[in-house]
JSON list of C-alpha atoms and ligand atoms in Angstrom, two decimals:
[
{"chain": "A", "resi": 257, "resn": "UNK", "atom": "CA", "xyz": [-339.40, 59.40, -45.95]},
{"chain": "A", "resi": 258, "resn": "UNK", "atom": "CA", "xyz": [-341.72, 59.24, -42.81]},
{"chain": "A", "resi": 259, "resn": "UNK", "atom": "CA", "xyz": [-340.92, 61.65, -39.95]},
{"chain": "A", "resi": 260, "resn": "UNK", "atom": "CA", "xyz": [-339.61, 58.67, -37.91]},
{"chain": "A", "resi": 261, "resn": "UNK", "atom": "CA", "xyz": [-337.22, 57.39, -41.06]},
{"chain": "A", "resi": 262, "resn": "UNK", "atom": "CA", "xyz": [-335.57, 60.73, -41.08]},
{"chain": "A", "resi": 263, "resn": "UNK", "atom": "CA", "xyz": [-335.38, 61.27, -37.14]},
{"chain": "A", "resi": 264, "resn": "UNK", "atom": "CA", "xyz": [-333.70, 58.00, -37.52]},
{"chain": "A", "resi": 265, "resn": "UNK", "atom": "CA", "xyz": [-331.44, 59.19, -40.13]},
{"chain": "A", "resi": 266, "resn": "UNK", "atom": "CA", "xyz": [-329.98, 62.10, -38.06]},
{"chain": "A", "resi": 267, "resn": "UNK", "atom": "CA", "xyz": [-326.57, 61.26, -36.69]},
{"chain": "A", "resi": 268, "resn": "UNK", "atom": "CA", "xyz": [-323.66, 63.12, -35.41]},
{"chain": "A", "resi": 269, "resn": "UNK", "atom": "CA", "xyz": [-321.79, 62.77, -38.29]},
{"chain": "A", "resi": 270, "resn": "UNK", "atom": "CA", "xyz": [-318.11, 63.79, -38.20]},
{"chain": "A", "resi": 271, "resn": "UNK", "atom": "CA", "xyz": [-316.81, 62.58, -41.70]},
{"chain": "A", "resi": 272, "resn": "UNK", "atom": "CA", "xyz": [-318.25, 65.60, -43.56]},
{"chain": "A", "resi": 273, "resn": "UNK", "atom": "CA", "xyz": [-316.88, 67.22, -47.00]},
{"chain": "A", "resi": 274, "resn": "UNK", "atom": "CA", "xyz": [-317.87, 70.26, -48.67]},
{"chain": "A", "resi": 275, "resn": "UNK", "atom": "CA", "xyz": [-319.91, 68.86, -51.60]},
{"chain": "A", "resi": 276, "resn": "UNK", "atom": "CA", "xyz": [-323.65, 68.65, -50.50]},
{"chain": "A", "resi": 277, "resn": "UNK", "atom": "CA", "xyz": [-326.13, 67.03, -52.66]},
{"chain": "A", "resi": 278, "resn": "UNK", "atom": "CA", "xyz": [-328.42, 70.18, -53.20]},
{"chain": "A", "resi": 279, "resn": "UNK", "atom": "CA", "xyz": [-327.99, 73.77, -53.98]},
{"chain": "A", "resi": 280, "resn": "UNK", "atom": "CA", "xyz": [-326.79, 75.94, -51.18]},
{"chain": "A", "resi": 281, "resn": "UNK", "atom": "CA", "xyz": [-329.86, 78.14, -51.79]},
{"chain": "A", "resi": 282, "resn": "UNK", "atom": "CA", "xyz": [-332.11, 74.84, -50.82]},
{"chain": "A", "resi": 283, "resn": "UNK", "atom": "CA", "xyz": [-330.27, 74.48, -47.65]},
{"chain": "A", "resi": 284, "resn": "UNK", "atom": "CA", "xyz": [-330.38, 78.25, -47.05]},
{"chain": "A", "resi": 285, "resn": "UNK", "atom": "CA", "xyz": [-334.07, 77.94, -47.72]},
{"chain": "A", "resi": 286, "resn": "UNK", "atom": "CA", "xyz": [-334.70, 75.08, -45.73]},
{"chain": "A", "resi": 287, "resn": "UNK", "atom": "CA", "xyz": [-332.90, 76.69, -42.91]},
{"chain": "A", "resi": 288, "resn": "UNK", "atom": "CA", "xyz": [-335.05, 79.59, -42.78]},
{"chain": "A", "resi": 289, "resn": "UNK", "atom": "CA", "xyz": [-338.39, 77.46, -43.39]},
{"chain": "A", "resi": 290, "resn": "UNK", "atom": "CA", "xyz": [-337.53, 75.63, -39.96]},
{"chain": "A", "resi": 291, "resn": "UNK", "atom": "CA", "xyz": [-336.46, 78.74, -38.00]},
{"chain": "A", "resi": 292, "resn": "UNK", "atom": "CA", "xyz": [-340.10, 80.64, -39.09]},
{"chain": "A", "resi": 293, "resn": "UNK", "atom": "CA", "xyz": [-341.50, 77.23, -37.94]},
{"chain": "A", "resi": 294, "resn": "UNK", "atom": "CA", "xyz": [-340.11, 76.01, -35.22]},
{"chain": "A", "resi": 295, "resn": "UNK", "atom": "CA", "xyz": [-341.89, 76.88, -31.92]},
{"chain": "A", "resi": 296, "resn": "UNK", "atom": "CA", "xyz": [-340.71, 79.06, -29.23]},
{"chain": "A", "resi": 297, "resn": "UNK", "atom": "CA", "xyz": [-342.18, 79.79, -26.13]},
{"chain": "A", "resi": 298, "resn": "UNK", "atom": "CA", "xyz": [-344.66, 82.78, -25.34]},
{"chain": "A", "resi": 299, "resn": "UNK", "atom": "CA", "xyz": [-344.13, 83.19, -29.55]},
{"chain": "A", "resi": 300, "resn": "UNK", "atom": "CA", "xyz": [-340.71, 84.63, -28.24]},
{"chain": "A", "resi": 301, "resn": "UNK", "atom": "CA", "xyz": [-338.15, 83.78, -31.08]},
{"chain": "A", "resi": 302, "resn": "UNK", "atom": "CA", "xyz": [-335.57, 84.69, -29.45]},
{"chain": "A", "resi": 303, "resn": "UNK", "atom": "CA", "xyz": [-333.42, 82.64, -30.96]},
{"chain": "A", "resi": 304, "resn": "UNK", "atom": "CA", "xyz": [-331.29, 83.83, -34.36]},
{"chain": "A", "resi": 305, "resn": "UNK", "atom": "CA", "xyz": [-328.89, 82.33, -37.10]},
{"chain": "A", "resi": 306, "resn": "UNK", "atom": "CA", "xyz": [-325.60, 83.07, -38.82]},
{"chain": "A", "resi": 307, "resn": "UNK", "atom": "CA", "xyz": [-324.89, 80.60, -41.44]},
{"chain": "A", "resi": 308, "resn": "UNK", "atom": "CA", "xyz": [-321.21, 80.45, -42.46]},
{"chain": "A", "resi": 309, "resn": "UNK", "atom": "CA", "xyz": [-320.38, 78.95, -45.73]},
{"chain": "A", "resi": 310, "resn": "UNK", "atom": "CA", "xyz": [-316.81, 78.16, -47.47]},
{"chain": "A", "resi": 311, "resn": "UNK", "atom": "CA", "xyz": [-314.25, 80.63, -46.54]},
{"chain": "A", "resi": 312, "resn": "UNK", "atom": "CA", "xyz": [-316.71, 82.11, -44.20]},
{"chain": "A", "resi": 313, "resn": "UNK", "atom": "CA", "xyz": [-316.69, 78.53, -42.38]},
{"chain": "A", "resi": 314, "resn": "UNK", "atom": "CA", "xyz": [-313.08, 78.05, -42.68]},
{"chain": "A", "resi": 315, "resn": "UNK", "atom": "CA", "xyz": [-312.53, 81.38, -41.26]},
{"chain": "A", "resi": 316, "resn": "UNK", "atom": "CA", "xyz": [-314.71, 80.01, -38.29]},
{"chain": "A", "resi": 317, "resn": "UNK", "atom": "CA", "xyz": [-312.21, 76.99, -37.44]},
{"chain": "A", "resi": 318, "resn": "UNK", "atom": "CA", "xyz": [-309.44, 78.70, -37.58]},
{"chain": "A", "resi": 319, "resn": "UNK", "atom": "CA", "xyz": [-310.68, 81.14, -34.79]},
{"chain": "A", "resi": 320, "resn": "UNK", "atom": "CA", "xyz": [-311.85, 77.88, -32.81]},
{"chain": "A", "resi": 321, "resn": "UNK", "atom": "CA", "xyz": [-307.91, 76.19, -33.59]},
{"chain": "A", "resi": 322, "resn": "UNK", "atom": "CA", "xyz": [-306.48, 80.05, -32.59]},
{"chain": "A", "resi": 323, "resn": "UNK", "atom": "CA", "xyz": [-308.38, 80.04, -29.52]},
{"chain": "A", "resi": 324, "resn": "UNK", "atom": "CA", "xyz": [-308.07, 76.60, -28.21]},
{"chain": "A", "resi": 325, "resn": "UNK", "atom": "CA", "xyz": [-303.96, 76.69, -29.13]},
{"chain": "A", "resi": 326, "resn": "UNK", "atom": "CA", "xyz": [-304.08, 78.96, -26.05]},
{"chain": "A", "resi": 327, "resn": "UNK", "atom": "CA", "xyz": [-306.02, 77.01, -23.76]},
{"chain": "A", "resi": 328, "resn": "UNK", "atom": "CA", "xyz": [-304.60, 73.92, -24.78]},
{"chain": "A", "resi": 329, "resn": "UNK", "atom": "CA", "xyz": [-301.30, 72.25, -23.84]},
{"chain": "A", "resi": 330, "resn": "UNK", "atom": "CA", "xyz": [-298.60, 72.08, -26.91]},
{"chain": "A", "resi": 331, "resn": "UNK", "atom": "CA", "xyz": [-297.75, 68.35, -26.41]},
{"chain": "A", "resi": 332, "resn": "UNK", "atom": "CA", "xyz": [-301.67, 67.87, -26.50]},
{"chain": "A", "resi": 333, "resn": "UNK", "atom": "CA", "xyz": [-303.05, 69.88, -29.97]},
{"chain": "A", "resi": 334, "resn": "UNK", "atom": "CA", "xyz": [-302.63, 67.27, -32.27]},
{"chain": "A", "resi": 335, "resn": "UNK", "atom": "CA", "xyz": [-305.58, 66.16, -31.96]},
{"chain": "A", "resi": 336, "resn": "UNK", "atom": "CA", "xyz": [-307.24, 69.13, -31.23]},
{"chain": "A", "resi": 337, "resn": "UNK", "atom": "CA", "xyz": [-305.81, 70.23, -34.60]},
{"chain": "A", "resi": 338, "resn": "UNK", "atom": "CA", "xyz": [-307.06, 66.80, -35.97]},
{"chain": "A", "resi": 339, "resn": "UNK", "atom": "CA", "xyz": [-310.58, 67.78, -35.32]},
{"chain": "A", "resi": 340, "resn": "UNK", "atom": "CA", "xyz": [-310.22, 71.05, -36.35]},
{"chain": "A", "resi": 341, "resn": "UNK", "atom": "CA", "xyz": [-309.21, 70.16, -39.59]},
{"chain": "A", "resi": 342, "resn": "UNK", "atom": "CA", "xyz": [-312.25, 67.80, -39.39]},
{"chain": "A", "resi": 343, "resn": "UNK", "atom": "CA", "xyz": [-314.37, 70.40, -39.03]},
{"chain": "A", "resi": 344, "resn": "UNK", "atom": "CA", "xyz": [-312.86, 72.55, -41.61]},
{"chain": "A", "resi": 345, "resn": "UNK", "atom": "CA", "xyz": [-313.36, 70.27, -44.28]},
{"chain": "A", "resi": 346, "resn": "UNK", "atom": "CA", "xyz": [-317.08, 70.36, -43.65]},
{"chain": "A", "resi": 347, "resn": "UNK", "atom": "CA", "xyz": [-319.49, 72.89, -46.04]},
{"chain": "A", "resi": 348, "resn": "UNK", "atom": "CA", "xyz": [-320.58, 75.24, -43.30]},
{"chain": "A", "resi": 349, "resn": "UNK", "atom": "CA", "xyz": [-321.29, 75.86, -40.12]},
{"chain": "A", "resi": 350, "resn": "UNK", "atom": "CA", "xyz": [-324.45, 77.40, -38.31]},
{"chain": "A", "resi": 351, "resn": "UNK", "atom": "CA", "xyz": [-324.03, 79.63, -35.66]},
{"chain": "A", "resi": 352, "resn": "UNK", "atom": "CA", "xyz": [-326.86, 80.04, -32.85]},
{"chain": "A", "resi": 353, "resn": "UNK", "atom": "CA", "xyz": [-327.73, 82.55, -30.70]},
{"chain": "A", "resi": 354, "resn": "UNK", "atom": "CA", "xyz": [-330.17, 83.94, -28.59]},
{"chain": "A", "resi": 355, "resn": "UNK", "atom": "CA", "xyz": [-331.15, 87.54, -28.50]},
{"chain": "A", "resi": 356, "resn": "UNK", "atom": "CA", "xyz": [-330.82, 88.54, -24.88]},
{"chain": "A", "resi": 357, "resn": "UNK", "atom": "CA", "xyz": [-332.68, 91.67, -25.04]},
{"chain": "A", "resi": 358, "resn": "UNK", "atom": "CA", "xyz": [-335.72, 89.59, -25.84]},
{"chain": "A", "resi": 359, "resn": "UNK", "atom": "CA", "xyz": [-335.24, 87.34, -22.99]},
{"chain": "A", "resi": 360, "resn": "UNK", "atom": "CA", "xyz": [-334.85, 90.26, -20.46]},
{"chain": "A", "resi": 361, "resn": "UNK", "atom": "CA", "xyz": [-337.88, 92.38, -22.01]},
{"chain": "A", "resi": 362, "resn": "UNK", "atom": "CA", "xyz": [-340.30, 88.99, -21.67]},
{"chain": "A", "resi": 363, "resn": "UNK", "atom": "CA", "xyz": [-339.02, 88.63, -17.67]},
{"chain": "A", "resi": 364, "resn": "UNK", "atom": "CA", "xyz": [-340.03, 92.14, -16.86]},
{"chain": "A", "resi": 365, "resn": "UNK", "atom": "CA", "xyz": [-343.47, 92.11, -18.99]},
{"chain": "A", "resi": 366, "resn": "UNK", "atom": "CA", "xyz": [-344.09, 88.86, -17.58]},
{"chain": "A", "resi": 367, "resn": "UNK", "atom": "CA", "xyz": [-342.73, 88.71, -13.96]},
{"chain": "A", "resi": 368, "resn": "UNK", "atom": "CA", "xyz": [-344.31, 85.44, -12.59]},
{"chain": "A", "resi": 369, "resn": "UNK", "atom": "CA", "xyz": [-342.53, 83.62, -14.97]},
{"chain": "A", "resi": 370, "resn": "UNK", "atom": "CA", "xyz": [-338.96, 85.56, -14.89]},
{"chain": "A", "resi": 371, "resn": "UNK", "atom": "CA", "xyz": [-337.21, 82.90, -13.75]},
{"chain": "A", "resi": 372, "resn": "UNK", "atom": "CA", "xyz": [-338.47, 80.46, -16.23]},
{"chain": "A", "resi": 373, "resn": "UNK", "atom": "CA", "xyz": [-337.57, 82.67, -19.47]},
{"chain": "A", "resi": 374, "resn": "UNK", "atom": "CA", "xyz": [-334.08, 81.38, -20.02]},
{"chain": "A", "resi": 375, "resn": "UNK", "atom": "CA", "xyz": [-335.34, 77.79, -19.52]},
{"chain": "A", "resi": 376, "resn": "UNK", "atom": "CA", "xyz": [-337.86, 78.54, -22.05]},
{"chain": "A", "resi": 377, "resn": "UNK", "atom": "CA", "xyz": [-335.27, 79.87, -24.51]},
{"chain": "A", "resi": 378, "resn": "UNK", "atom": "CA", "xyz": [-333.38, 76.80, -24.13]},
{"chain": "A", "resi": 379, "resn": "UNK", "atom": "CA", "xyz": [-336.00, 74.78, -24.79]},
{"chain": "A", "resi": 380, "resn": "UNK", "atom": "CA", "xyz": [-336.81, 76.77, -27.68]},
{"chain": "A", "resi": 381, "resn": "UNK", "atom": "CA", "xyz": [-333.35, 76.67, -29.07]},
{"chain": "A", "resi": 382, "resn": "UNK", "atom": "CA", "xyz": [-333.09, 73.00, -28.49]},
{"chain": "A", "resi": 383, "resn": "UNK", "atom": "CA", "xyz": [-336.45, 72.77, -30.85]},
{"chain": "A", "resi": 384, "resn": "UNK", "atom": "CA", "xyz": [-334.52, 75.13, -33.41]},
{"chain": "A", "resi": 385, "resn": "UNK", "atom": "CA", "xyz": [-331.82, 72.84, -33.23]},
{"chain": "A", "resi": 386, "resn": "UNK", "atom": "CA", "xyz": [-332.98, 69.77, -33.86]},
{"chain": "A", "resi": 387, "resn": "UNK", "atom": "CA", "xyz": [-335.51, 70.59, -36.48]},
{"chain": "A", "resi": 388, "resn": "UNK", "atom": "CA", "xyz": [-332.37, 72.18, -38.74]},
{"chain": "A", "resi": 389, "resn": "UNK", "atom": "CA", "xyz": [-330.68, 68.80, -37.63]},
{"chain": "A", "resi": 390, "resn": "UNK", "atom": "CA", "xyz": [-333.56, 66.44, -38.80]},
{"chain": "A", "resi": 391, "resn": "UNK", "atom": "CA", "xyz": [-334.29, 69.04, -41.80]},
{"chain": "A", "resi": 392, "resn": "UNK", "atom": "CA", "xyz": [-330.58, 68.79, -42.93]},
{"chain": "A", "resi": 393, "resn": "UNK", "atom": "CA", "xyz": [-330.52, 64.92, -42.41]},
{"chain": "A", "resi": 394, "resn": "UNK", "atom": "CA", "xyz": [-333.37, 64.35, -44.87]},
{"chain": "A", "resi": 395, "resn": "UNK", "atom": "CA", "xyz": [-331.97, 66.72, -47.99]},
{"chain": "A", "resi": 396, "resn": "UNK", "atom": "CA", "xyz": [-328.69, 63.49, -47.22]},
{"chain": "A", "resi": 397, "resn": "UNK", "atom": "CA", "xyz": [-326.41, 66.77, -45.49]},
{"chain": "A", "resi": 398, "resn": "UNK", "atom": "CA", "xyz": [-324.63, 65.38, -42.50]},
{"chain": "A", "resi": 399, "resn": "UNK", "atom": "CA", "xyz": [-324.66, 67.47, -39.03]},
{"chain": "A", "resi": 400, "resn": "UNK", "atom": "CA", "xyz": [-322.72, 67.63, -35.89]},
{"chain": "A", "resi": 401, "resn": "UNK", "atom": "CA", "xyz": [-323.67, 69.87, -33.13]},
{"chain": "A", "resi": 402, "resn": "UNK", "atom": "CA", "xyz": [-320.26, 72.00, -31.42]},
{"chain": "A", "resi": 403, "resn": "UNK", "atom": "CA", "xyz": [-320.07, 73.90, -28.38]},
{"chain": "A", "resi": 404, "resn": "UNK", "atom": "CA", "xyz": [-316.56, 75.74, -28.26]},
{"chain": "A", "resi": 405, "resn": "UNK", "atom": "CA", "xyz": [-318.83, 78.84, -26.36]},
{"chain": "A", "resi": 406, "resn": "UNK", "atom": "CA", "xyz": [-317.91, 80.72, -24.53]},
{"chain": "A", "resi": 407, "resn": "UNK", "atom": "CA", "xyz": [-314.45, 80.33, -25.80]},
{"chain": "A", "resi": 408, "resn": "UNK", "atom": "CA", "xyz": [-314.76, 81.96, -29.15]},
{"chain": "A", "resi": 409, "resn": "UNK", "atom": "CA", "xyz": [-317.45, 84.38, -28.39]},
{"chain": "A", "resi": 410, "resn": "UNK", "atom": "CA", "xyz": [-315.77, 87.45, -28.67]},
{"chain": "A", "resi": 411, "resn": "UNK", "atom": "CA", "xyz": [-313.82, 86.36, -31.61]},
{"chain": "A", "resi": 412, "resn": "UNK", "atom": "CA", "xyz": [-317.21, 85.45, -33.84]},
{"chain": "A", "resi": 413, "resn": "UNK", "atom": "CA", "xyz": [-318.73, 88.69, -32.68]},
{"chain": "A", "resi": 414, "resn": "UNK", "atom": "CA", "xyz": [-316.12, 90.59, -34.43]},
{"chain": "A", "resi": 415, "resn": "UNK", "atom": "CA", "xyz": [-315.34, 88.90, -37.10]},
{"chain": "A", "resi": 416, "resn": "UNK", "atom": "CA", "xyz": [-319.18, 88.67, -38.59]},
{"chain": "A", "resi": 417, "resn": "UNK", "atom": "CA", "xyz": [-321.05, 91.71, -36.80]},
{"chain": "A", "resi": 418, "resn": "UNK", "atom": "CA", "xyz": [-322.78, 89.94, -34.45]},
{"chain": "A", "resi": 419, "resn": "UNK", "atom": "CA", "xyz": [-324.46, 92.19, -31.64]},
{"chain": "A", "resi": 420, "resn": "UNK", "atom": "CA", "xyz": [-323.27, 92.23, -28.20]},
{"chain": "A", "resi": 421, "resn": "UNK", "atom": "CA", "xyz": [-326.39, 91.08, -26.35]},
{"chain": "A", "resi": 422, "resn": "UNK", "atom": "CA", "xyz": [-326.63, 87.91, -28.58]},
{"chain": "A", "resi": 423, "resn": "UNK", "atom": "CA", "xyz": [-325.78, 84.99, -26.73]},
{"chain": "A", "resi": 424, "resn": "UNK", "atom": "CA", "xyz": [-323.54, 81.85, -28.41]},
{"chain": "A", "resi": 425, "resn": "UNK", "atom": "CA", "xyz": [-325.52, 79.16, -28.08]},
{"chain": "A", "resi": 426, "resn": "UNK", "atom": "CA", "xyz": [-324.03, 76.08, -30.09]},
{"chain": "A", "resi": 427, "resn": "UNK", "atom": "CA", "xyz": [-322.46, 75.29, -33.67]},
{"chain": "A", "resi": 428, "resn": "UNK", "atom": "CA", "xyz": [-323.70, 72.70, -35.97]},
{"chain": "A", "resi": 429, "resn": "UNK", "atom": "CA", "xyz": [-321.13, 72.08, -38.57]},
{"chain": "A", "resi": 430, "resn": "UNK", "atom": "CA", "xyz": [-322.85, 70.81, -41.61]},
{"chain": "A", "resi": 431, "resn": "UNK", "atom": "CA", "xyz": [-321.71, 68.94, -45.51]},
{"chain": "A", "resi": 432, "resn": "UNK", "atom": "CA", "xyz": [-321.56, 65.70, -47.47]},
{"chain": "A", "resi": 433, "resn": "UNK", "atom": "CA", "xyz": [-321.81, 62.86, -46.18]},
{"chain": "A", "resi": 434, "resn": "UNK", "atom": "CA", "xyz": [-318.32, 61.06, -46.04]},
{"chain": "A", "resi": 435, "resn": "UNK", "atom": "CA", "xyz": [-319.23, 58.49, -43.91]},
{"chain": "A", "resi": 436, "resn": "UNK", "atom": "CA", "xyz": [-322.06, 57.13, -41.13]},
{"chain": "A", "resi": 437, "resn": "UNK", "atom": "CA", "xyz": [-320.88, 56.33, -37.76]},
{"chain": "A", "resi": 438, "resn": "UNK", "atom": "CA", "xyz": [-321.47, 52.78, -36.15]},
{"chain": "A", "resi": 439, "resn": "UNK", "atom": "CA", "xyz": [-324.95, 52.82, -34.26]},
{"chain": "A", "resi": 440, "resn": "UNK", "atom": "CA", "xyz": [-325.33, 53.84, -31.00]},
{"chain": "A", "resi": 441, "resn": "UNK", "atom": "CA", "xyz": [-326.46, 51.95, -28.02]},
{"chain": "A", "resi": 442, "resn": "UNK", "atom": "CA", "xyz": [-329.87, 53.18, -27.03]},
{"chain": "A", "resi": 443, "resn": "UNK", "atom": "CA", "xyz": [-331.88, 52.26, -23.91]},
{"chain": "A", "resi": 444, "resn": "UNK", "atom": "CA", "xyz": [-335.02, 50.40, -25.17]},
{"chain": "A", "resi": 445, "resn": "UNK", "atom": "CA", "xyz": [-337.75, 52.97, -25.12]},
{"chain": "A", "resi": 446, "resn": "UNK", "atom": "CA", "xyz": [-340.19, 50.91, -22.71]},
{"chain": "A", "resi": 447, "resn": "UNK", "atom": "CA", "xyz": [-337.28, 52.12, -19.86]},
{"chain": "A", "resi": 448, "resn": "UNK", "atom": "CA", "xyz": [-337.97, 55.28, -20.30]},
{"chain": "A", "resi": 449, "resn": "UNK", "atom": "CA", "xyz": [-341.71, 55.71, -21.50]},
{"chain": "A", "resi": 450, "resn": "UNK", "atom": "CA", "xyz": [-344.16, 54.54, -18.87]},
{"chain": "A", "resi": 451, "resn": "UNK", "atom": "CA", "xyz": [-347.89, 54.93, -20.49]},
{"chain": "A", "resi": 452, "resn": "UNK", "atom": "CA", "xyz": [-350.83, 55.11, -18.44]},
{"chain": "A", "resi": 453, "resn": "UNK", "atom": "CA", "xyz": [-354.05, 54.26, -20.19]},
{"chain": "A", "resi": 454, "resn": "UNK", "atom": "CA", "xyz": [-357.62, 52.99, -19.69]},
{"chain": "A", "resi": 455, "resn": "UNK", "atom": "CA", "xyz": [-358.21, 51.81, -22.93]},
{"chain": "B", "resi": 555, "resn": "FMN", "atom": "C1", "xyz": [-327.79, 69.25, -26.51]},
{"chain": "B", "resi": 555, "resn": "FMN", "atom": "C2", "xyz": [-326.71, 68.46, -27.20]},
{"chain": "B", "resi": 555, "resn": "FMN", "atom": "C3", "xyz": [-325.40, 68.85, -27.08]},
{"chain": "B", "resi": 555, "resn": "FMN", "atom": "C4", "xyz": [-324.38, 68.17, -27.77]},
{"chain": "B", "resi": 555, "resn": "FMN", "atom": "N1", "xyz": [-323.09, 68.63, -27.73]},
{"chain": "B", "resi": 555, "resn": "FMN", "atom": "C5", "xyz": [-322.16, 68.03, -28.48]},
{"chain": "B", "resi": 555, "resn": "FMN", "atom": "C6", "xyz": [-320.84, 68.58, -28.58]},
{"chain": "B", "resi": 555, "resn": "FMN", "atom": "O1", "xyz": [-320.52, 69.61, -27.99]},
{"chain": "B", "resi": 555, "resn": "FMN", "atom": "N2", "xyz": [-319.93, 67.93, -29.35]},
{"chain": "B", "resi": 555, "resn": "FMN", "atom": "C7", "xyz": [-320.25, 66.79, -30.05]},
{"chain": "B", "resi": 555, "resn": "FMN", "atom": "O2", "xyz": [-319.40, 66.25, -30.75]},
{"chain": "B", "resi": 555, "resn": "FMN", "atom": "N3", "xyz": [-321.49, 66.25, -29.97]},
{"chain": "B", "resi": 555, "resn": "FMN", "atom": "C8", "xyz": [-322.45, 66.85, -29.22]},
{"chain": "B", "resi": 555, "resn": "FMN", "atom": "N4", "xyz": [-323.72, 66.33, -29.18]},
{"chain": "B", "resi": 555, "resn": "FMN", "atom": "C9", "xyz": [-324.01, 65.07, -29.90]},
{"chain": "B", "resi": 555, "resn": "FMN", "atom": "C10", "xyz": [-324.36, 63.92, -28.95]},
{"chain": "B", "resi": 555, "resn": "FMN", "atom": "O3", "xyz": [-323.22, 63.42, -28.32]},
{"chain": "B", "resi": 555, "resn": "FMN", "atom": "C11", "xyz": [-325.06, 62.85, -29.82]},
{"chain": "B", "resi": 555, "resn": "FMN", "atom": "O4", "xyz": [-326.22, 63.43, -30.38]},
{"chain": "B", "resi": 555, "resn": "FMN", "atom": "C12", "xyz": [-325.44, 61.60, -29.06]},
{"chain": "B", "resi": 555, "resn": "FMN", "atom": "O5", "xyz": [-324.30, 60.93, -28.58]},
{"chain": "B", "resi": 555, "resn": "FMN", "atom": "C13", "xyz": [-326.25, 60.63, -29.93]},
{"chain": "B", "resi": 555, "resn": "FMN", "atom": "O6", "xyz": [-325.55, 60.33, -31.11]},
{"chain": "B", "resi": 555, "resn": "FMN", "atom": "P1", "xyz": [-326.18, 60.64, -32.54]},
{"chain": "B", "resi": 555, "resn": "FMN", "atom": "O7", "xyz": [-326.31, 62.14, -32.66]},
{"chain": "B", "resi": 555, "resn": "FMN", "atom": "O8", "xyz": [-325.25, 60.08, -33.54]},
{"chain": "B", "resi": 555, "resn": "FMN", "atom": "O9", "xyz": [-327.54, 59.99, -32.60]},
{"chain": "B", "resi": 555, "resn": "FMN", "atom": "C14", "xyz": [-324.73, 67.02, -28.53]},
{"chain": "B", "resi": 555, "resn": "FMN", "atom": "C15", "xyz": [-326.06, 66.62, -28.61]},
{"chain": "B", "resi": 555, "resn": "FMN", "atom": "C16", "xyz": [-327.04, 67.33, -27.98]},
{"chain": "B", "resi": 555, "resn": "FMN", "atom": "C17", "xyz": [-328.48, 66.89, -28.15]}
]
């Protein structure tokens, strides 16, 4: 596949399962290939992984269906449970976070930039992010991309070890393929890419 055939094959995709069409060591493998890879900024890498697979990632949604019972009304759940379930069914789910001591080390060594380090880290997470997403999408595993942080913060920290100065950053919830969504409308590209050229 070209790079533009498999950025075009990346979809939030909901209807996942928990047979994937590789080896979980491939996808672990892959996973870490695009995390060495992927560029941050000032070389920071910041940004760190906990990959949650099969009980691990069940274990997950049931802290995200815990938490959100109390912060959601009764007569409402059902289909907040609806998509928990969703998500449960999936193969795993990555956690992200960034490693706040980093960030706060880089704004005092570099102080004319301090207040562009978090931007910086969120740029280089969003990188992180959607090279796993486009990595995933061309070994055929379907992706979505979750954000019940700050919520369940606390919860995940506990439950797998996670340090206290790493930040939640997102959850992509990953597995087969059970179905692809409908296409989405898109702007055409010429309203948003203005090119300036000589030639
Ligand atoms: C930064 C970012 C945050 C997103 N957050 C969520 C989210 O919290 N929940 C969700 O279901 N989809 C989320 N999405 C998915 C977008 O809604 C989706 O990518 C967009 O509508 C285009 O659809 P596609 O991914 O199928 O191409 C997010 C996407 C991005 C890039």
């Amino acid at each position: 596949m070209s790079y533009i055939d498999i950025i075009k094959s990346r979809r939030s995709i909901y209807d996942l399962n928990d047979q994937l069409p590789i080896s979980e060591k491939v996808v672990i493998n892959t996973i870490k290939h695009v995390i060495v890879e992927s560029p941050t900024a000032f070389n920071m890498q910041s940004s760190h992984l906990v990959v949650l697979m099969n009980d691990d990632h069940s274990k997950l949604w049931q802290i995200v269906t815990d938490t959100l019972k109390k912060e959601v009304a009764e007569d409402k759940f059902a289909s907040t449970q609806a998509k928990m379930d969703m998500f449960s069914k999936a193969k795993g789910t990555i956690l992200f976070f960034d490693d706040r001591h980093v960030i706060d080390q880089l704004k005092k060594d570099f102080p004319l930039y301090k207040d562009q380090f978090d931007m910086f880290a969120d740029h280089s997470m969003g990188l992180l992010q959607g090279n796993i997403w486009n990595a995933l999408a061309e070994l055929k595993i379907g992706a979505s991309l979750q954000h019940y942080n700050p919520l369940i913060d606390d919860e995940v920290k506990k439950q797998w070890n996670v340090p206290e100065y790493y930040h939640l950053t997102a959850q992509m919830v990953f597995g087969g393929i059970g179905s692809i969504p409908e296409p989405k409308e898109k702007l055409d590209a010429d309203e948003r890419v203005i090119v300036y050229s000589n030639v």
